[in-house]
């Protein structure tokens, strides 16, 4: 694939015309981040559905890889359908909730449970793979004060603490999580769905992301969590276990350098940045001009202003 | 480099003899939970009779100094007044007063959004600052919030985290934390050196972990008032004018109390009735890293009651 010189720095070239036709032609699989790439909130990026429609018609495999832990795979397939994207099955969607559930199913001994700081979606994905769990929702406490919380029962089956996006996060839940981690020591896993520190909302504001909650638990427990989401490679490993993927014939499309592009680069994929999300070209240039190898690994092979720009290369 | 020697006998009399005063951490030094360390009240009484000053410096941001004064009394310590007690709650309030109201600022100072309990909020009010309430109108609609203060907050929620981040979008808004303590177990009884720790009942502390959440969400680094940073010592010097070369720091945590003593130019005594183990101090001493050596105390004792023989009858 004419994507990148082995070992050379990535050049973040605009993907258009002949290069676009060649790069897309040589790919079997495209992995798409969702927020900021396919849609923003409930609004699809103009032309994105059409571009994906043409890719699907050309026989490309399309998968969706997202750090968002608040939705199930089923909810993502429904959203894709609702916004006019080509039909997808849940098996094409790799959300951090689903992948965290898979990780725990594989890492926990049979019958072991997880204490979850997270959303109903995260609980649903754990349910679907058969991992017992407790915790989502507001803390169920025997009294209002910390002294009462020492009486809250610890479930003997819990062998993992899982941290995802949790709008009910509180000091009480942090206490409970820490009690499980102190009780179990290294035998109690600490897993986080992702480290995104901000969740952008429509209109330009943002709320704190899961990364903040993971950091709070890690600081309290004085240990590091295993992180399922991008840029770590576990979610890519999930894709590989489901489909026959050749990294040399796979493109990762995303809007964030430190998650999408970094994961794609680390896994040996061709990486394509779209500017419809959080990243600007100036940021990329800053990394390109840096001497620091860690920053260099944030630079994508290619960029487009929007994935709609791929349409001309996909014409008949 | 400090050499972590047991303080006893002639050495003890010499060290205490030349000291004008002692700074004490509280939790794990004077008391553990609701029990005074045996001999601690007597030590303070003997210091008083010897004409040596005893001042108290605590990272605990839960209680106001008035509450701490009552706690001292309840646990059997006589003669400790609020003005002798420097908590991270008090010092954070003093810090914010200096930054928001000091220097002739004519803009009224602005409000402070406090992530903390009533003890901390009271200290901030007593310093003459106004608090941003909860469920307020959108940032910017009322008098601006000029600082977010993170302390011990057992009512911390995601919503408060989001609110703090909203205020911190203004680069002029300070982010301040009362102390860096990530967490440590609450135990019912005191530690006996050489015996295993009693099982933790419930973790407490945690300002450090809440601060980490706010820092991650806002992309900002907090200014930390508490030990091992030296601001609390500045407050002590301002009020009492102590001479560091004649003052001893007594604490139970190497990473906060002993490092604080080192940073302030004080000789340090580790007491083993609290968090840190003697082996940890010895490991730091054996380390090659310069930073590790700063965590080694000059002296150690099993309990502060061991200091009593160093004072005149």
XYZ file of C-alpha atoms in Angstrom:
629
model
C 0.000 0.000 0.000
C 1.415 3.392 -0.909
C 0.313 4.718 2.448
C 3.541 5.442 4.207
C 7.251 4.763 3.915
C 8.124 2.143 6.497
C 9.803 3.880 9.425
C 9.571 7.358 7.928
C 7.758 10.238 9.594
C 4.087 10.555 8.723
C 3.349 13.548 6.586
C -0.280 14.490 7.106
C -0.904 15.087 3.426
C -4.297 16.164 2.192
C -5.970 13.086 0.793
C -7.441 13.903 -2.598
C -7.478 12.995 -6.254
C -5.110 10.209 -7.348
C -3.707 9.559 -3.867
C -7.235 9.222 -2.480
C -8.209 6.719 -5.158
C -5.048 4.701 -4.545
C -5.278 4.706 -0.764
C -8.965 3.835 -0.685
C -8.553 1.289 -3.436
C -5.870 -0.538 -1.495
C -7.864 -0.742 1.727
C -10.127 -3.649 2.719
C -11.331 -2.213 6.029
C -12.019 1.229 7.402
C -12.373 1.875 11.132
C -14.327 5.009 11.989
C -14.435 6.983 15.175
C -17.968 8.401 15.441
C -18.224 11.703 17.364
C -16.696 14.454 15.269
C -16.243 12.154 12.269
C -19.636 10.791 11.264
C -21.791 13.116 13.341
C -21.781 15.867 15.900
C -24.442 15.178 18.484
C -27.576 14.262 16.545
C -26.496 15.906 13.308
C -24.713 13.816 10.699
C -21.697 15.423 9.042
C -22.890 16.466 5.596
C -21.955 13.885 2.956
C -20.624 11.399 5.504
C -23.458 8.916 5.035
C -23.069 9.111 1.268
C -19.324 8.507 1.492
C -19.793 5.472 3.698
C -22.552 4.249 1.421
C -20.128 4.276 -1.528
C -17.415 2.574 0.513
C -19.828 -0.183 1.480
C -20.971 -0.543 -2.123
C -17.328 -0.917 -3.150
C -17.082 -3.912 -0.818
C -15.143 -2.255 1.992
C -15.672 -3.533 5.506
C -16.770 -0.695 7.804
C -16.287 -0.849 11.577
C -16.910 1.733 14.252
C -14.493 2.247 17.124
C -15.543 4.654 19.842
C -14.352 5.503 23.362
C -17.843 6.543 24.389
C -18.925 4.190 27.197
C -22.476 5.502 27.567
C -24.074 3.579 24.733
C -24.463 -0.070 23.882
C -23.504 -1.487 20.484
C -27.168 -1.888 19.729
C -27.748 1.806 20.410
C -24.912 2.719 18.044
C -26.301 0.595 15.230
C -29.656 2.260 15.743
C -28.053 5.713 15.594
C -26.187 4.795 12.414
C -29.464 3.685 10.865
C -31.305 6.774 12.058
C -28.732 9.120 10.535
C -28.742 7.368 7.167
C -25.485 5.420 7.314
C -25.145 2.008 5.636
C -26.720 -0.798 7.693
C -24.418 -2.074 10.398
C -24.696 -4.979 12.798
C -23.666 -4.764 16.434
C -20.615 -6.892 15.623
C -19.239 -3.980 13.574
C -19.404 -1.622 16.534
C -16.579 -1.546 19.068
C -17.533 0.795 21.886
C -15.473 0.992 25.045
C -18.400 -0.339 27.095
C -18.610 -3.517 25.018
C -14.839 -3.944 24.908
C -14.512 -3.419 28.668
C -17.123 -6.137 29.192
C -15.183 -8.475 26.894
C -11.981 -7.733 28.728
C -13.519 -8.537 32.093
C -15.145 -11.713 30.837
C -11.724 -12.905 29.751
C -9.744 -11.552 32.723
C -12.030 -12.500 35.617
C -12.365 -16.001 37.020
C -15.818 -17.546 36.474
C -18.420 -16.098 38.857
C -16.310 -13.087 39.814
C -18.149 -9.783 39.730
C -17.291 -6.195 38.912
C -18.093 -3.097 40.964
C -19.036 -0.558 38.315
C -18.828 3.213 38.296
C -20.686 3.734 35.043
C -23.817 4.027 32.980
C -26.737 1.662 32.381
C -25.164 0.956 28.981
C -22.011 -0.315 30.634
C -24.115 -2.519 32.899
C -26.041 -3.809 29.876
C -22.847 -4.787 28.042
C -21.598 -6.651 31.144
C -24.947 -8.403 31.367
C -24.734 -9.383 27.699
C -21.383 -11.141 28.123
C -22.364 -12.701 31.423
C -20.198 -10.773 33.897
C -21.998 -10.248 37.230
C -21.848 -6.630 38.324
C -23.118 -4.105 40.824
C -22.876 -0.384 41.243
C -24.401 1.683 38.439
C -26.677 4.505 39.513
C -26.612 6.593 42.666
C -24.748 5.038 45.601
C -27.006 2.882 47.776
C -25.797 3.846 51.239
C -26.896 2.910 54.724
C -26.606 6.512 55.932
C -25.570 10.036 54.985
C -22.140 10.237 56.617
C -18.828 8.575 55.815
C -18.922 6.741 59.152
C -22.123 5.010 57.985
C -20.505 3.995 54.722
C -18.121 1.683 56.582
C -21.242 -0.421 57.185
C -22.107 -0.710 53.490
C -21.674 -4.358 52.589
C -18.825 -5.482 50.361
C -19.912 -8.200 47.952
C -17.525 -11.130 48.355
C -17.695 -11.915 44.622
C -16.238 -8.593 43.471
C -12.803 -9.000 41.900
C -12.708 -5.903 39.708
C -13.512 -2.212 39.767
C -14.603 -0.826 36.376
C -14.676 2.923 35.790
C -16.667 4.373 32.885
C -18.563 7.579 32.336
C -20.701 8.029 35.423
C -22.968 11.000 35.954
C -23.702 9.611 39.432
C -20.044 9.658 40.408
C -19.655 10.716 44.024
C -17.282 10.582 46.940
C -19.342 7.733 48.409
C -18.900 5.632 45.275
C -15.205 6.474 45.214
C -15.009 5.209 48.835
C -16.766 1.999 47.912
C -14.495 1.419 44.912
C -11.455 2.022 47.067
C -12.676 -0.420 49.723
C -12.871 -3.158 47.078
C -9.418 -2.278 45.743
C -7.867 -2.234 49.223
C -9.542 -5.496 50.144
C -8.432 -7.295 46.998
C -5.012 -5.747 46.483
C -3.483 -6.817 43.169
C -6.129 -9.563 42.932
C -8.774 -6.931 42.330
C -8.523 -5.558 38.803
C -8.812 -1.846 38.149
C -10.131 -1.161 34.639
C -11.084 2.107 32.954
C -13.057 2.410 29.729
C -11.043 5.390 28.454
C -9.064 8.456 29.450
C -10.859 11.179 27.493
C -10.845 14.153 29.841
C -13.606 16.047 28.169
C -16.870 15.122 26.501
C -17.739 17.771 23.936
C -21.383 18.730 23.758
C -23.218 20.417 20.929
C -22.787 24.166 21.024
C -19.106 24.077 21.943
C -19.304 23.392 25.670
C -17.892 20.306 27.270
C -18.388 18.288 30.404
C -15.736 16.355 32.328
C -14.907 13.036 30.709
C -14.340 9.554 32.031
C -10.605 10.245 32.290
C -11.261 12.479 35.309
C -13.063 9.729 37.167
C -10.405 7.166 36.276
C -7.744 9.583 37.558
C -9.608 10.088 40.840
C -9.743 6.327 41.480
C -6.133 5.803 40.412
C -4.927 8.593 42.696
C -6.882 7.273 45.658
C -5.754 3.689 45.088
C -2.196 4.705 44.164
C -2.193 2.366 41.189
C -2.749 2.514 37.435
C -5.844 1.268 35.684
C -5.887 -0.959 32.628
C -7.410 1.265 29.971
C -9.588 -0.395 27.331
C -10.093 2.561 25.012
C -8.048 4.371 22.376
C -5.143 5.024 22.122
C -4.458 1.671 23.815
C -4.683 -1.207 21.418
C -7.185 -3.430 23.193
C -10.131 -2.244 21.102
C -8.155 -2.897 17.929
C -7.413 -6.383 19.250
C -11.187 -6.857 19.627
C -11.686 -5.885 15.973
C -8.968 -8.315 14.914
C -10.531 -11.126 16.906
C -13.876 -10.553 15.169
C -12.709 -9.979 11.586
C -9.801 -10.994 9.393
C -7.893 -7.725 9.475
C -4.686 -6.909 7.656
C -3.267 -3.750 9.271
C -1.529 -2.878 6.003
C -4.925 -2.777 4.290
C -6.797 -0.959 7.060
C -7.464 2.769 7.490
C -8.281 4.366 10.849
C -10.385 7.505 10.433
C -10.650 9.869 13.415
C -10.761 13.427 14.655
C -8.506 13.177 17.737
C -4.767 12.827 17.519
C -4.133 11.448 20.998
C -6.731 8.691 20.700
C -7.731 7.775 17.129
C -4.548 8.651 15.274
C -2.187 7.432 17.984
C -3.936 4.069 18.149
C -3.959 3.742 14.378
C -0.265 4.583 14.120
C 0.670 2.233 16.969
C -1.203 -0.636 15.341
C 0.417 -0.147 11.959
C -2.701 1.172 10.224
C -2.969 3.977 7.722
C -4.344 6.967 9.570
C -6.695 9.624 8.228
C -7.560 12.738 10.242
C -10.798 14.562 9.597
C -11.116 18.190 10.621
C -14.830 18.044 11.458
C -14.067 17.360 15.112
C -11.741 18.656 17.795
C -8.392 18.879 15.982
C -6.989 21.715 13.877
C -4.217 21.521 11.302
C -2.119 23.894 13.415
C -2.004 21.318 16.177
C -0.754 18.715 13.738
C 1.906 21.056 12.408
C 3.075 21.679 15.955
C 3.621 17.949 16.450
C 5.238 17.535 13.041
C 7.777 20.234 13.800
C 8.586 18.828 17.209
C 11.694 16.769 17.920
C 9.840 14.604 20.351
C 9.115 11.066 19.080
C 5.993 10.842 21.224
C 4.566 13.884 19.475
C 5.594 12.563 16.078
C 3.438 9.508 16.703
C 0.382 11.773 16.854
C 0.805 12.829 13.215
C -1.563 11.132 10.743
C -0.662 9.928 7.253
C -3.456 11.964 5.686
C -6.167 14.461 6.429
C -9.402 15.692 4.933
C -11.592 18.622 5.889
C -14.482 16.172 6.124
C -14.979 12.580 5.105
C -17.401 13.893 2.504
C -14.213 14.941 0.660
C -13.686 11.276 -0.152
C -16.753 11.203 -2.403
C -15.000 12.228 -5.651
C -12.508 9.386 -5.202
C -15.377 6.947 -4.736
C -17.327 7.905 -7.839
C -18.115 5.221 -10.390
C 21.785 14.260 54.645
C 19.494 13.409 57.542
C 20.320 10.108 59.148
C 17.124 8.926 60.820
C 18.593 8.297 64.263
C 16.512 7.179 67.177
C 16.110 10.155 69.474
C 16.757 9.211 73.084
C 19.025 9.773 76.026
C 21.573 12.566 75.893
C 20.866 13.273 72.245
C 17.209 13.790 73.038
C 17.959 16.218 75.866
C 20.316 18.163 73.649
C 17.908 18.425 70.713
C 14.942 19.430 72.867
C 17.069 21.668 75.040
C 18.067 23.888 72.160
C 14.618 24.013 70.559
C 12.360 27.019 71.144
C 9.307 25.254 69.819
C 7.829 22.245 68.086
C 5.384 21.973 65.203
C 3.166 18.917 65.402
C 1.106 17.195 62.755
C -2.088 15.932 64.407
C -3.513 12.715 62.899
C -1.242 9.793 63.688
C 0.920 11.939 65.973
C -1.285 13.309 68.756
C -4.252 11.023 68.175
C -5.539 8.205 66.007
C -9.272 8.390 65.360
C -10.956 9.277 68.630
C -8.088 8.239 70.902
C -5.175 10.354 72.017
C -1.776 8.688 71.660
C -0.898 7.641 75.221
C 1.399 10.233 76.781
C 0.714 12.883 74.144
C -1.336 15.194 76.401
C 1.361 14.924 79.051
C 4.043 15.827 76.529
C 2.227 19.022 75.574
C 1.777 19.905 79.233
C 5.510 19.374 79.868
C 6.422 21.499 76.855
C 4.254 24.265 78.210
C 5.952 24.067 81.601
C 9.367 24.139 79.933
C 8.442 27.334 78.139
C 8.620 25.758 74.706
C 6.026 26.629 72.068
C 3.777 23.945 70.611
C 2.022 24.714 67.354
C -0.060 22.423 65.177
C 0.013 22.055 61.404
C -2.486 19.698 59.780
C -3.398 18.880 56.183
C -6.888 17.890 57.294
C -9.287 20.321 55.596
C -12.475 19.036 57.156
C -12.626 20.974 60.359
C -12.482 24.650 61.219
C -9.818 25.630 63.744
C -12.594 26.271 66.267
C -13.738 22.665 65.875
C -10.133 21.501 66.167
C -9.729 23.454 69.411
C -12.742 21.603 70.821
C -11.332 18.313 69.583
C -8.048 18.896 71.361
C -9.924 19.529 74.569
C -12.216 16.536 74.148
C -9.245 14.210 73.674
C -7.557 15.420 76.828
C -5.122 18.053 75.572
C -5.099 21.154 77.758
C -4.374 24.702 76.792
C -4.470 24.416 73.002
C -6.163 27.443 71.496
C -7.452 27.935 67.966
C -4.705 30.473 67.248
C -2.106 27.708 67.733
C -3.707 25.512 65.074
C -2.834 25.835 61.390
C -5.077 23.617 59.323
C -5.028 23.449 55.560
C -8.583 24.798 55.638
C -7.502 27.932 57.503
C -4.366 28.429 55.434
C -6.202 27.955 52.149
C -8.621 30.678 53.227
C -5.706 32.955 54.146
C -4.067 32.186 50.817
C -7.210 33.052 48.894
C -7.722 36.207 50.929
C -4.209 37.293 50.016
C -4.656 36.541 46.320
C -8.206 37.802 45.876
C -8.461 40.673 48.367
C -4.859 41.615 49.113
C -2.761 44.146 47.251
C -5.450 46.784 47.135
C -7.659 44.944 44.707
C -10.596 47.230 44.050
C -12.838 44.781 42.317
C -14.296 43.277 45.474
C -12.339 40.087 45.051
C -14.912 37.898 43.400
C -16.393 34.685 44.736
C -14.908 31.315 45.635
C -16.440 27.994 44.583
C -15.644 25.561 47.369
C -15.651 21.794 46.979
C -15.701 20.968 50.656
C -17.712 20.723 53.841
C -18.973 23.284 56.268
C -15.674 23.465 58.180
C -13.793 24.557 55.063
C -16.565 26.846 53.867
C -16.646 28.547 57.260
C -12.922 29.296 57.178
C -13.298 30.852 53.717
C -16.174 33.032 54.940
C -14.274 33.993 58.085
C -11.441 35.215 55.882
C -13.845 37.736 54.376
C -14.492 35.946 51.089
C -17.832 35.260 49.440
C -18.806 31.780 48.351
C -20.417 30.785 45.083
C -23.520 28.809 45.944
C -24.653 25.622 44.372
C -27.208 25.640 41.573
C -26.151 29.154 40.668
C -26.978 30.841 37.374
C -24.527 30.262 34.535
C -20.966 31.457 35.162
C -20.621 35.084 34.245
C -24.179 36.070 35.097
C -23.363 37.032 38.692
C -20.163 38.333 40.286
C -17.350 36.330 38.760
C -15.979 33.251 40.470
C -12.303 33.982 40.939
C -11.200 30.732 42.519
C -12.139 27.075 42.795
C -10.987 25.555 46.101
C -10.811 21.760 46.336
C -10.777 20.224 49.814
C -12.131 17.165 51.583
C -15.600 16.853 50.126
C -17.638 13.813 51.051
C -20.521 15.266 49.050
C -18.447 15.500 45.869
C -20.459 14.653 42.760
C -20.062 14.653 39.003
C -22.310 17.700 38.846
C -19.979 19.670 41.143
C -17.010 18.562 39.061
C -18.741 19.902 35.946
C -19.597 23.145 37.725
C -15.976 23.623 38.833
C -14.796 23.096 35.252
C -17.222 25.698 34.039
C -15.674 28.289 36.333
C -12.149 27.222 35.415
C -12.715 28.002 31.752
C -11.863 31.552 32.802
C -8.038 31.557 32.867
C -8.183 34.216 35.612
C -9.950 31.808 37.923
C -7.484 30.178 40.361
C -7.483 26.459 41.075
C -6.380 25.799 44.645
C -6.276 22.552 46.631
C -6.082 22.358 50.409
C -3.724 19.383 50.459
C -2.245 16.691 48.231
C -3.165 13.637 50.337
C -4.538 11.006 47.961
C -6.122 8.742 50.545
C -5.280 6.846 53.663
C -7.135 4.305 55.729
C -8.970 5.364 58.846
C -8.150 3.046 61.701
C -9.756 2.808 65.059
C -6.715 2.304 67.228
C -3.235 3.662 67.032
C -0.410 1.855 65.385
C 2.019 -0.096 67.499
C 5.396 -0.123 65.789
C 6.352 -3.600 64.651
C 2.804 -4.889 64.675
C 0.625 -5.204 61.619
C -1.694 -2.299 61.013
C -5.236 -2.686 62.242
C -7.585 -3.336 59.311
C -8.832 -0.141 57.732
C -12.445 0.699 58.545
C -13.022 3.287 55.890
C -10.702 5.288 53.698
C -10.563 8.978 54.459
C -8.814 11.990 53.097
C -8.973 12.126 49.380
C -8.483 15.773 48.465
C -5.686 14.634 46.169
C -7.953 12.315 44.218
C -10.696 14.920 43.841
C -8.075 17.465 42.790
C -6.802 15.003 40.170
C -10.310 14.793 38.710
C -10.611 18.598 38.519
C -7.120 18.981 37.053
C -7.832 16.353 34.391
C -11.130 17.916 33.391
C -9.860 21.495 33.310
C -6.352 20.937 31.984
C -5.029 23.073 34.859
C -2.613 22.338 37.712
C -3.793 23.172 41.209
C -1.866 25.354 43.645
C -1.559 23.130 46.709
C -1.571 24.924 50.060
C -0.843 21.991 52.369
C 2.290 20.091 53.332
C 4.814 19.406 51.901
C 4.451 22.856 50.313
C 5.627 25.633 52.586
C 2.735 28.096 52.599
C 1.435 26.881 55.966
C 4.853 27.625 57.467
C 4.649 31.156 56.059
C 1.343 31.546 57.921
C 2.993 30.329 61.131
C 5.927 32.700 60.760
C 3.617 35.608 60.039
C 1.603 34.995 63.180
C 4.297 33.828 65.619
C 7.649 34.714 64.084
C 9.318 31.330 64.686
C 13.006 30.743 63.971
C 13.340 27.647 61.767
C 16.767 26.845 63.185
C 15.273 26.531 66.679
C 12.084 24.715 65.661
C 11.426 20.987 65.272
C 8.814 19.421 62.982
C 7.155 16.265 64.317
C 5.064 14.136 61.953
C 4.027 10.658 60.900
C 4.128 10.897 57.102
C 7.442 11.086 55.321
C 6.019 12.455 52.075
C 4.145 15.331 53.721
C 5.407 16.128 57.248
C 9.090 15.267 56.898
C 9.410 16.791 53.425
C 7.597 19.877 54.730
C 10.130 20.162 57.549
C 12.985 19.844 55.081
C 11.466 22.442 52.751
C 11.063 24.909 55.626
C 14.570 24.398 57.051
C 13.405 22.583 60.185
C 14.912 19.546 61.860
C 12.487 16.665 61.632
C 11.290 13.889 63.926
C 9.295 10.948 62.574
C 6.902 9.330 65.038
C 5.872 5.752 64.337
C 2.298 5.915 65.640
C 0.887 6.854 62.251
C 1.234 6.168 58.559
C 4.913 5.779 57.702
C 7.045 2.794 58.696
C 10.670 2.993 59.804
C 11.588 0.664 56.913
C 10.262 3.227 54.443
C 12.494 5.922 55.914
C 15.453 3.558 55.762
C 14.652 2.707 52.142
C 14.653 6.396 51.242
C 17.978 6.762 53.014
C 19.471 3.939 50.950
C 18.160 5.357 47.689
C 20.377 7.075 45.130
C 17.841 9.723 44.304
C 18.260 13.202 45.750
C 14.505 13.564 46.057
C 14.293 10.419 48.184
C 16.893 11.746 50.597
C 14.689 14.755 51.332
C 12.161 12.350 52.831
C 14.568 11.019 55.460
C 13.908 12.408 58.952
C 16.727 13.597 61.190
C 15.313 11.538 64.073
C 12.589 9.088 64.921
C 10.689 7.993 68.014
C 8.207 5.187 68.582
C 5.720 7.726 69.934
C 5.886 11.360 70.946
C 5.595 10.230 74.568
C 9.264 9.252 74.104
C 10.113 12.964 74.000
C 9.073 13.518 77.619
C 12.379 12.378 79.170
C 14.136 15.037 77.091
C 12.479 17.828 79.047
C 13.466 19.150 82.433
C 11.448 17.894 85.421
